[in-house]
Short mmCIF file of C-alpha atoms in Angstrom, two decimals:
data_model
loop_
_atom_site.label_atom_id
_atom_site.label_comp_id
_atom_site.label_asym_id
_atom_site.label_seq_id
_atom_site.Cartn_x
_atom_site.Cartn_y
_atom_site.Cartn_z
CA VAL Z 84 0.00 0.00 0.00
CA ILE Z 85 1.43 3.38 -1.03
CA SER Z 86 -0.19 6.67 -0.09
CA ALA Z 87 0.63 10.34 -0.22
CA GLN Z 88 1.70 12.16 2.92
CA VAL Z 89 1.97 15.80 3.94
CA ALA Z 90 5.30 17.30 2.87
CA THR Z 91 7.93 16.76 5.55
CA SER Z 92 8.90 20.43 5.37
CA MET Z 93 5.32 21.52 6.15
CA ALA Z 94 4.32 18.96 8.76
CA PRO Z 95 5.91 20.82 11.73
CA VAL Z 96 4.11 24.10 10.97
CA LEU Z 97 0.86 23.13 9.19
CA PRO Z 98 -1.68 21.01 11.13
CA HIS Z 99 -3.97 20.53 8.10
CA GLN Z 100 -4.12 16.77 7.33
CA ARG Z 101 -1.17 16.14 9.64
CA LEU Z 102 -1.46 12.49 10.64
CA ASP Z 103 1.25 9.98 11.46
CA LEU Z 104 0.26 7.47 8.79
CA GLU Z 105 3.30 5.31 9.42
CA ALA Z 106 2.19 4.81 13.03
CA LEU Z 107 -1.44 4.37 11.97
CA PHE Z 108 -0.62 1.49 9.63
CA ARG Z 109 2.03 -0.16 11.82
CA PRO Z 110 -0.33 -2.42 13.85
CA ILE Z 111 -2.10 -3.77 10.74
CA THR Z 112 0.87 -4.32 8.40
CA LYS Z 113 4.02 -6.40 8.38
CA TRP Z 114 6.12 -3.27 7.89
CA SER Z 115 5.36 0.45 7.77
CA CYS Z 116 7.80 3.08 6.49
CA THR Z 117 7.98 6.69 5.27
CA LEU Z 118 10.12 7.28 2.19
CA THR Z 119 12.79 9.93 2.69
CA GLY Z 120 14.45 10.09 -0.71
CA LYS Z 121 17.40 7.97 0.43
CA ASP Z 122 17.82 4.37 -0.71
CA THR Z 123 14.37 4.46 -2.31
CA ALA Z 124 14.94 1.48 -4.60
CA THR Z 125 16.29 -0.57 -1.70
CA THR Z 126 13.38 0.43 0.53
CA VAL Z 127 10.78 -0.47 -2.09
CA GLN Z 128 12.48 -3.81 -2.74
CA ARG Z 129 12.50 -4.52 0.97
CA ALA Z 130 8.77 -3.77 1.10
CA LEU Z 131 8.13 -6.26 -1.70
CA ASP Z 132 10.30 -8.90 -0.02
CA VAL Z 133 8.66 -8.47 3.39
CA ALA Z 134 5.18 -8.70 1.86
CA VAL Z 135 5.75 -12.16 0.40
CA GLU Z 136 8.21 -13.86 2.75
CA GLY Z 137 6.97 -16.13 5.52
CA ARG Z 138 3.41 -15.23 6.35
CA PRO Z 139 2.28 -13.06 3.39
CA GLY Z 140 0.74 -9.73 4.31
CA PRO Z 141 0.52 -6.02 3.53
CA VAL Z 142 3.24 -3.43 3.89
CA TYR Z 143 2.80 0.34 3.88
CA LEU Z 144 4.90 3.11 2.34
CA ALA Z 145 4.14 6.81 2.90
CA LEU Z 146 5.36 9.20 0.19
CA PRO Z 147 5.54 12.84 1.39
CA GLY Z 148 4.78 15.42 -1.28
CA ASP Z 149 8.18 17.09 -1.19
CA VAL Z 150 10.01 13.74 -1.31
CA ALA Z 151 8.04 12.78 -4.42
CA ARG Z 152 9.42 15.84 -6.22
CA MET Z 153 13.05 15.66 -5.10
CA GLU Z 154 15.93 13.88 -6.78
CA GLU Z 155 17.21 10.70 -5.18
CA LEU Z 156 19.63 11.48 -2.35
CA ALA Z 157 22.94 9.75 -1.90
CA PRO Z 158 22.48 6.36 -0.23
CA ASP Z 159 23.33 5.94 3.43
CA PRO Z 160 26.71 4.16 3.45
CA HIS Z 161 25.99 2.75 6.92
CA ALA Z 162 22.61 1.26 6.08
CA ALA Z 163 22.55 -2.49 6.59
CA PRO Z 164 21.25 -4.48 3.61
CA TYR Z 165 17.95 -6.23 4.15
CA GLN Z 166 18.25 -9.95 4.73
CA ALA Z 167 15.30 -12.29 4.53
CA SER Z 168 14.65 -14.53 7.50
CA PRO Z 169 16.50 -17.84 7.19
CA ALA Z 170 14.47 -20.90 6.29
CA ILE Z 171 13.57 -23.12 9.22
CA ALA Z 172 12.59 -26.76 9.53
CA PRO Z 173 11.08 -28.77 12.38
CA ALA Z 174 13.37 -31.00 14.39
CA ALA Z 175 13.58 -34.60 13.20
CA SER Z 176 12.48 -35.75 16.66
CA ASP Z 177 9.32 -33.65 16.37
CA VAL Z 178 8.57 -35.14 12.95
CA ASP Z 179 8.95 -38.62 14.45
CA ARG Z 180 6.65 -37.69 17.33
CA ALA Z 181 4.06 -36.30 14.90
CA ALA Z 182 4.20 -39.49 12.85
CA ARG Z 183 3.51 -41.52 16.00
CA MET Z 184 0.56 -39.29 16.92
CA ILE Z 185 -0.94 -39.83 13.46
CA SER Z 186 -0.24 -43.56 13.47
CA GLU Z 187 -1.79 -44.09 16.90
CA ALA Z 188 -4.91 -42.01 16.19
CA ARG Z 189 -8.04 -44.00 15.39
CA LYS Z 190 -9.95 -41.18 13.71
CA PRO Z 191 -7.60 -38.38 12.65
CA LEU Z 192 -9.07 -35.48 10.68
CA ALA Z 193 -7.06 -33.02 8.57
CA LEU Z 194 -7.94 -29.32 8.39
CA VAL Z 195 -6.21 -27.36 5.62
CA GLY Z 196 -5.87 -23.59 5.98
CA ILE Z 197 -4.02 -20.55 4.68
CA ALA Z 198 -0.69 -20.76 6.53
CA VAL Z 199 1.00 -22.45 3.57
CA HIS Z 200 2.18 -21.49 0.11
CA PRO Z 201 -0.78 -22.81 -1.91
CA THR Z 202 0.82 -23.85 -5.19
CA ALA Z 203 4.08 -25.09 -3.66
CA THR Z 204 2.32 -27.10 -0.96
CA ARG Z 205 -0.43 -28.77 -2.96
CA PRO Z 206 1.53 -31.69 -4.54
CA SER Z 207 3.04 -32.76 -1.21
CA LEU Z 208 -0.29 -32.28 0.57
CA LEU Z 209 -2.10 -34.57 -1.86
CA ARG Z 210 0.65 -37.21 -1.68
CA TRP Z 211 0.47 -37.19 2.12
CA LEU Z 212 -3.34 -37.41 2.16
CA ASP Z 213 -3.30 -40.30 -0.30
CA ALA Z 214 -0.61 -42.12 1.70
CA ALA Z 215 -2.19 -41.55 5.12
CA ARG Z 216 -5.82 -41.96 3.95
CA ILE Z 217 -6.99 -39.19 6.27
CA PRO Z 218 -10.27 -37.36 5.50
CA VAL Z 219 -9.85 -33.63 5.04
CA ALA Z 220 -11.79 -30.38 5.31
CA VAL Z 221 -10.58 -26.97 4.15
CA THR Z 222 -11.14 -23.44 5.39
CA PRO Z 223 -12.80 -21.01 2.94
CA LYS Z 224 -9.59 -19.18 2.06
CA ALA Z 225 -7.89 -22.52 1.35
CA LYS Z 226 -10.57 -23.84 -1.02
CA GLY Z 227 -8.98 -25.53 -4.01
CA LEU Z 228 -5.84 -26.70 -2.21
CA VAL Z 229 -7.58 -30.07 -2.10
CA PRO Z 230 -9.74 -30.59 -5.21
CA GLU Z 231 -13.29 -30.98 -3.98
CA ASP Z 232 -13.88 -34.12 -5.99
CA HIS Z 233 -11.01 -35.85 -4.16
CA PRO Z 234 -12.25 -39.07 -2.48
CA LEU Z 235 -11.04 -37.89 0.94
CA PHE Z 236 -12.53 -34.39 0.73
CA LEU Z 237 -15.37 -33.74 3.18
CA ALA Z 238 -16.45 -30.10 3.33
CA THR Z 239 -15.53 -26.48 3.85
CA CYS Z 240 -15.24 -25.77 7.57
CA THR Z 241 -15.20 -22.75 9.93
CA GLY Z 242 -18.58 -21.14 9.63
CA MET Z 243 -20.06 -22.24 6.33
CA ALA Z 244 -23.58 -23.67 5.93
CA GLY Z 245 -23.73 -27.18 7.36
CA ASP Z 246 -20.87 -26.45 9.76
CA ARG Z 247 -22.75 -28.14 12.59
CA LEU Z 248 -22.75 -31.41 10.65
CA LEU Z 249 -18.98 -31.18 10.32
CA SER Z 250 -18.73 -30.33 14.02
CA GLU Z 251 -20.30 -33.70 14.82
CA LEU Z 252 -17.58 -35.38 12.76
CA VAL Z 253 -14.94 -33.35 14.60
CA LYS Z 254 -16.35 -34.68 17.89
CA GLU Z 255 -15.76 -38.22 16.62
CA SER Z 256 -12.11 -37.52 15.82
CA ASP Z 257 -9.32 -38.12 18.30
CA LEU Z 258 -6.69 -36.00 16.50
CA LEU Z 259 -7.01 -32.83 14.45
CA ILE Z 260 -4.15 -32.25 12.02
CA GLY Z 261 -3.94 -28.65 10.89
CA VAL Z 262 -2.00 -28.14 7.67
CA GLY Z 263 -1.63 -24.39 7.49
CA PHE Z 264 -4.59 -24.00 9.84
CA ASP Z 265 -4.94 -20.43 11.15
CA PRO Z 266 -7.69 -19.80 13.73
CA THR Z 267 -8.39 -16.37 12.24
CA GLU Z 268 -10.89 -18.15 9.97
CA ALA Z 269 -12.67 -20.00 12.78
CA ILE Z 270 -15.92 -18.61 14.19
CA ARG Z 271 -16.04 -21.27 16.94
CA PRO Z 272 -13.07 -22.54 18.98
CA PHE Z 273 -13.64 -26.18 18.03
CA TYR Z 274 -9.88 -26.77 18.07
CA VAL Z 275 -9.48 -26.41 21.85
CA ASP Z 276 -11.02 -29.70 23.04
CA ARG Z 277 -9.18 -32.13 20.76
CA PRO Z 278 -5.47 -32.95 20.47
CA PHE Z 279 -4.18 -30.70 17.69
CA LEU Z 280 -1.10 -31.26 15.53
CA SER Z 281 -0.14 -28.14 13.58
CA VAL Z 282 1.97 -28.22 10.40
CA ALA Z 283 2.52 -24.68 9.14
CA GLU Z 284 4.95 -22.18 7.69
CA TYR Z 285 4.61 -19.99 10.78
CA GLY Z 286 3.34 -20.16 14.34
CA VAL Z 287 0.22 -18.38 15.55
CA ALA Z 288 0.35 -16.21 18.68
CA GLU Z 289 -3.20 -16.87 19.85
CA PRO Z 290 -3.81 -17.62 23.56
CA ALA Z 291 -6.55 -20.21 22.95
CA PHE Z 292 -4.70 -21.96 20.12
CA ILE Z 293 -2.30 -24.34 21.87
CA PRO Z 294 -1.44 -27.32 19.66
CA ALA Z 295 -0.11 -30.45 21.30
CA LEU Z 296 2.73 -30.25 18.77
CA GLU Z 297 3.76 -27.72 16.14
CA LEU Z 298 5.90 -28.50 13.10
CA ILE Z 299 6.96 -25.04 11.92
CA GLY Z 300 8.91 -24.68 8.68
CA ASN Z 301 8.80 -25.75 5.07
CA VAL Z 302 5.42 -27.48 4.85
CA PRO Z 303 6.02 -29.47 1.63
CA ASP Z 304 9.21 -30.97 3.07
CA THR Z 305 7.46 -31.75 6.35
CA LEU Z 306 4.55 -33.47 4.59
CA GLU Z 307 6.93 -35.52 2.44
CA ALA Z 308 8.73 -36.63 5.61
CA LEU Z 309 5.44 -37.60 7.26
CA ALA Z 310 4.28 -39.48 4.16
CA ALA Z 311 7.43 -41.61 4.32
CA LYS Z 312 6.83 -42.67 7.94
CA PRO Z 313 5.14 -45.96 8.93
CA ARG Z 314 1.38 -45.60 9.28
CA GLY Z 315 -1.26 -47.31 11.38
CA ARG Z 316 -4.79 -48.22 10.37
CA HIS Z 317 -7.55 -45.72 11.01
CA ASP Z 318 -11.18 -46.42 11.84
CA TRP Z 319 -12.80 -44.12 9.31
CA THR Z 320 -14.74 -46.14 6.76
CA SER Z 321 -15.63 -45.09 3.24
CA GLU Z 322 -19.27 -45.78 4.13
CA ALA Z 323 -19.17 -43.34 7.05
CA LEU Z 324 -17.59 -40.61 4.93
CA THR Z 325 -20.13 -41.21 2.17
CA ARG Z 326 -22.98 -40.90 4.69
CA PHE Z 327 -21.55 -37.58 5.86
CA ARG Z 328 -21.33 -36.22 2.32
CA GLN Z 329 -24.85 -37.39 1.53
CA GLY Z 330 -26.17 -35.80 4.72
CA LEU Z 331 -24.47 -32.51 3.89
CA ALA Z 332 -25.83 -32.59 0.34
CA ALA Z 333 -29.34 -33.22 1.66
CA PHE Z 334 -28.99 -30.33 4.12
CA LEU Z 335 -27.97 -28.00 1.28
CA THR Z 336 -30.86 -29.03 -0.96
CA PRO Z 337 -33.37 -26.14 -0.99
CA SER Z 338 -36.99 -26.79 -0.11
CA LEU Z 339 -38.12 -24.40 -2.86
CA ASP Z 340 -36.78 -23.94 -6.37
CA HIS Z 341 -38.18 -20.43 -6.70
CA THR Z 342 -41.04 -18.30 -5.36
CA ARG Z 343 -42.72 -15.03 -6.25
CA LEU Z 344 -39.85 -13.29 -4.43
CA GLY Z 345 -37.16 -14.83 -6.60
CA LEU Z 346 -34.85 -17.75 -7.18
CA SER Z 347 -33.31 -20.07 -4.59
CA PRO Z 348 -29.72 -18.94 -3.86
CA ALA Z 349 -28.65 -22.49 -2.93
CA ARG Z 350 -29.84 -23.82 -6.28
CA LEU Z 351 -28.33 -20.81 -8.05
CA PHE Z 352 -24.83 -21.54 -6.71
CA GLY Z 353 -24.97 -25.16 -7.84
CA ARG Z 354 -26.27 -24.11 -11.22
CA LEU Z 355 -23.57 -21.44 -11.56
CA ARG Z 356 -20.91 -24.07 -10.84
CA ASP Z 357 -22.34 -26.35 -13.54
CA LEU Z 358 -22.36 -23.53 -16.11
CA THR Z 359 -18.79 -22.31 -15.56
CA PRO Z 360 -15.40 -23.83 -16.49
CA ARG Z 361 -13.63 -26.04 -13.96
CA ASP Z 362 -10.81 -23.50 -13.53
CA THR Z 363 -13.14 -20.52 -12.97
CA ILE Z 364 -11.96 -17.99 -10.39
CA LEU Z 365 -14.82 -17.10 -8.05
CA THR Z 366 -14.71 -14.02 -5.82
CA VAL Z 367 -17.29 -13.86 -3.05
CA ASP Z 368 -18.55 -10.91 -1.06
CA THR Z 369 -19.50 -10.93 2.61
CA GLY Z 370 -23.09 -11.64 3.59
CA ALA Z 371 -25.48 -14.54 4.06
CA HIS Z 372 -24.69 -15.76 0.56
CA LYS Z 373 -21.01 -16.23 1.49
CA LEU Z 374 -21.86 -18.90 4.04
CA LEU Z 375 -23.90 -20.79 1.48
CA VAL Z 376 -21.73 -20.51 -1.64
CA GLY Z 377 -18.64 -21.43 0.40
CA GLN Z 378 -20.09 -24.90 0.94
CA ILE Z 379 -21.90 -25.43 -2.36
CA TRP Z 380 -19.32 -24.12 -4.84
CA ARG Z 381 -16.69 -26.72 -5.75
CA SER Z 382 -13.11 -25.48 -6.13
CA TYR Z 383 -10.46 -27.57 -7.83
CA GLN Z 384 -7.35 -25.36 -7.96
CA PRO Z 385 -5.51 -23.22 -5.40
CA GLN Z 386 -6.24 -19.49 -5.46
CA SER Z 387 -9.43 -19.99 -7.47
CA TYR Z 388 -11.78 -18.98 -4.63
CA LEU Z 389 -11.15 -15.48 -3.26
CA VAL Z 390 -13.01 -14.39 -0.14
CA SER Z 391 -12.56 -12.25 2.95
CA HIS Z 392 -13.08 -14.63 5.86
CA GLY Z 393 -10.98 -13.06 8.59
CA LEU Z 394 -12.35 -9.53 8.94
CA SER Z 395 -15.11 -10.46 6.44
CA THR Z 396 -15.12 -7.21 4.47
CA MET Z 397 -18.19 -6.17 2.50
CA GLY Z 398 -17.65 -4.83 -1.00
CA GLN Z 399 -14.50 -6.80 -1.82
CA ALA Z 400 -15.85 -9.27 -4.40
CA LEU Z 401 -15.90 -6.89 -7.37
CA PRO Z 402 -12.42 -5.35 -6.88
CA ALA Z 403 -11.05 -8.84 -6.19
CA ALA Z 404 -12.56 -10.03 -9.47
CA LEU Z 405 -10.89 -7.18 -11.37
CA ALA Z 406 -7.52 -8.02 -9.82
CA ALA Z 407 -8.00 -11.71 -10.65
CA LYS Z 408 -8.84 -10.93 -14.27
CA LEU Z 409 -5.78 -8.71 -14.60
CA ALA Z 410 -3.62 -11.52 -13.21
CA GLN Z 411 -5.35 -14.36 -15.11
CA PRO Z 412 -6.85 -12.83 -18.28
CA ASP Z 413 -7.46 -16.20 -19.94
CA ARG Z 414 -9.60 -17.64 -17.13
CA ALA Z 415 -13.27 -17.04 -16.43
CA VAL Z 416 -13.72 -14.74 -13.42
CA VAL Z 417 -17.07 -14.52 -11.63
CA ALA Z 418 -17.98 -12.27 -8.70
CA VAL Z 419 -20.88 -13.22 -6.42
CA THR Z 420 -22.19 -10.38 -4.29
CA GLY Z 421 -25.29 -9.17 -2.53
CA ASP Z 422 -27.12 -6.00 -3.43
CA GLY Z 423 -25.79 -4.29 -0.30
CA GLY Z 424 -22.19 -5.20 -1.09
CA LEU Z 425 -22.31 -4.15 -4.74
CA ALA Z 426 -23.98 -0.85 -3.83
CA MET Z 427 -20.89 0.01 -1.78
CA VAL Z 428 -18.52 -0.28 -4.76
CA LEU Z 429 -20.67 0.52 -7.80
CA ALA Z 430 -18.04 2.83 -9.28
CA GLU Z 431 -15.74 -0.16 -9.79
CA LEU Z 432 -18.02 -1.24 -12.64
CA GLU Z 433 -16.69 1.78 -14.53
CA THR Z 434 -13.16 0.60 -13.71
CA ALA Z 435 -13.98 -2.83 -15.14
CA SER Z 436 -15.34 -1.25 -18.31
CA ARG Z 437 -12.46 1.19 -18.72
CA LEU Z 438 -9.86 -1.55 -18.29
CA GLU Z 439 -11.82 -3.86 -20.60
CA LEU Z 440 -12.07 -6.64 -18.03
CA PRO Z 441 -14.92 -8.99 -19.02
CA VAL Z 442 -15.79 -10.24 -15.55
CA LEU Z 443 -19.20 -11.71 -14.73
CA VAL Z 444 -20.93 -10.14 -11.71
CA VAL Z 445 -23.87 -12.02 -10.19
CA VAL Z 446 -25.70 -9.78 -7.72
CA LEU Z 447 -28.26 -11.42 -5.42
CA CYS Z 448 -31.06 -9.00 -4.62
CA ASP Z 449 -33.23 -9.35 -1.53
CA ARG Z 450 -33.15 -5.66 -0.53
CA SER Z 451 -31.65 -6.50 2.85
CA LEU Z 452 -28.45 -7.10 4.78
CA HIS Z 453 -29.90 -10.51 5.50
CA LEU Z 454 -27.13 -11.96 7.65
CA ILE Z 455 -27.44 -9.04 10.08
CA ARG Z 456 -31.23 -9.46 9.99
CA LEU Z 457 -30.82 -13.13 10.98
CA HIS Z 458 -28.54 -12.22 13.89
CA GLN Z 459 -31.02 -9.59 15.13
CA GLU Z 460 -34.07 -11.83 14.86
CA ARG Z 461 -32.40 -14.85 16.47
CA LYS Z 462 -31.51 -12.71 19.46
CA GLY Z 463 -35.14 -11.70 19.83
CA PHE Z 464 -34.79 -8.19 18.42
CA GLN Z 465 -36.81 -6.56 15.70
CA ALA Z 466 -34.86 -6.10 12.48
CA ALA Z 467 -33.47 -2.57 12.36
CA GLY Z 468 -31.31 -0.74 9.85
CA VAL Z 469 -30.98 -3.69 7.48
CA ASP Z 470 -33.58 -3.10 4.75
CA PHE Z 471 -33.39 -0.79 1.75
CA GLY Z 472 -35.28 -0.13 -1.46
CA PRO Z 473 -34.82 -1.92 -4.78
CA ILE Z 474 -31.74 -1.03 -6.84
CA ASN Z 475 -31.92 -1.37 -10.61
CA PHE Z 476 -28.46 -2.86 -11.15
CA ALA Z 477 -29.39 -4.09 -14.63
CA GLY Z 478 -30.25 -0.49 -15.53
CA ILE Z 479 -27.24 1.09 -13.81
CA ALA Z 480 -24.69 -1.23 -15.45
CA PRO Z 481 -25.00 0.22 -19.00
CA GLY Z 482 -24.45 3.70 -17.61
CA LEU Z 483 -21.08 2.51 -16.33
CA GLY Z 484 -20.08 0.79 -19.57
CA CYS Z 485 -21.20 -2.75 -18.67
CA HIS Z 486 -23.86 -5.07 -19.97
CA GLY Z 487 -26.78 -5.46 -17.56
CA VAL Z 488 -29.48 -8.11 -17.43
CA ARG Z 489 -32.13 -9.15 -14.92
CA ALA Z 490 -32.74 -12.89 -14.51
CA ARG Z 491 -36.06 -13.84 -12.90
CA THR Z 492 -36.25 -17.44 -14.17
CA TRP Z 493 -33.78 -20.31 -14.51
CA PRO Z 494 -33.74 -20.15 -18.33
CA GLU Z 495 -33.01 -16.41 -18.11
CA PHE Z 496 -30.22 -17.05 -15.59
CA ASP Z 497 -28.65 -19.84 -17.63
CA ALA Z 498 -28.72 -17.72 -20.79
CA ALA Z 499 -27.24 -14.69 -19.01
CA VAL Z 500 -24.35 -16.68 -17.51
CA THR Z 501 -23.57 -18.41 -20.80
CA ALA Z 502 -23.54 -15.09 -22.67
CA GLY Z 503 -21.57 -13.32 -19.95
CA LEU Z 504 -18.77 -15.89 -20.00
CA THR Z 505 -18.03 -15.11 -23.66
CA ALA Z 506 -18.77 -11.37 -23.59
CA GLU Z 507 -16.08 -8.81 -24.39
CA ARG Z 508 -17.17 -6.41 -21.67
CA PRO Z 509 -18.25 -6.81 -18.03
CA THR Z 510 -21.69 -8.30 -17.43
CA VAL Z 511 -23.91 -7.67 -14.41
CA ILE Z 512 -26.66 -10.24 -13.78
CA GLU Z 513 -29.25 -8.96 -11.33
CA VAL Z 514 -31.05 -11.89 -9.69
CA PRO Z 515 -34.02 -11.39 -7.35
CA ILE Z 516 -33.79 -14.15 -4.72
CA ASP Z 517 -35.95 -15.66 -2.01
CA PRO Z 518 -33.90 -15.63 1.25
CA THR Z 519 -35.68 -18.71 2.65
CA ASP Z 520 -32.53 -20.78 2.06
CA TYR Z 521 -30.60 -18.49 4.41
CA ASN Z 522 -33.21 -18.89 7.15
CA GLN Z 523 -33.14 -22.68 6.85
CA MET Z 524 -29.45 -23.39 6.23
CA LEU Z 525 -27.57 -20.84 8.35
#
């Protein structure tokens, strides 16, 4: 993140817009720095290195107005060069102990999260799963690390629809194995009452997250070492796992296909998956729909499902889709958002049009912040501050350079998605929905 800053020469005498941005960003970034005109290239390179090494995360650079206009100053001859943190690996004795824990467990369960490098880790992860024959669930931000048609794949965990069914399976397990598991995605502390083995690139400083054993370091190497260890027999049966999957599928089957209010969102997500290519990149906004699509949508590749599931930020699906299309122009990119979320970032449709990014935006319209409504009603309160009037997204889209269409029926939806995937400009599909699925499944 780079932002402007008040000129350093004016900051001492002019209070207008004087704010210590470096200090403001320090608690929420890996590194925060104000550019001074010295060693600029080195500083920027350090920012890039810090952002991607170890646990990836944001860095912040402030650029004062006078520094932006000055010529580069002579470098500081005493400045120490930046050195990346050395690679670490778990002790061999800890790997042996972990292998014994896995071998002795009767019903181990793997939970895959974000504390790994997705593309580098995936081959070793799949080899280890196949060797150990351990059923696996993934967190929303890790969807695609394990292809969701893998015979050992169970579900998406940590707060998605049907999470209570998975919680029952967790209660049966006698060992949870976190591969890159980070509790920032968990909405319930289910990991505190079971032995937990953590395999991750970095440790997590969280008081309630106390694994019985942590293997911190290069995850692919660690998984390869575990895969080579002797293994015991586990008590999970293919019949039990099949029953779980069938039960989850039944839970996610909507009671209504459509009503006078609109289409079923649960059926829409399944239909959208069937209509789109296997390698589609899906970006998902925050709201009731996120908890449903996170379980129904099948992901098959790492970094193909982009969602905010830590802070759960509204309005991120559309900008995330634009970034994904810039990075992967040859892949289909679809954004799923609610009417409240899209209303927050409508101007980004103009950005999509101006940059000629043919993304497909599916906006679910129920004229409500329905997840907040559910929370209010389930606590016995009257819904307040969550409803708004209809927004004509199909009509607004052309004014911002996009194609807009309203889909009230399944044939209209199918036709709009099919056309949008091959369009040369962004397409907005406005879909009136019936929120009954949210009430029943969340």
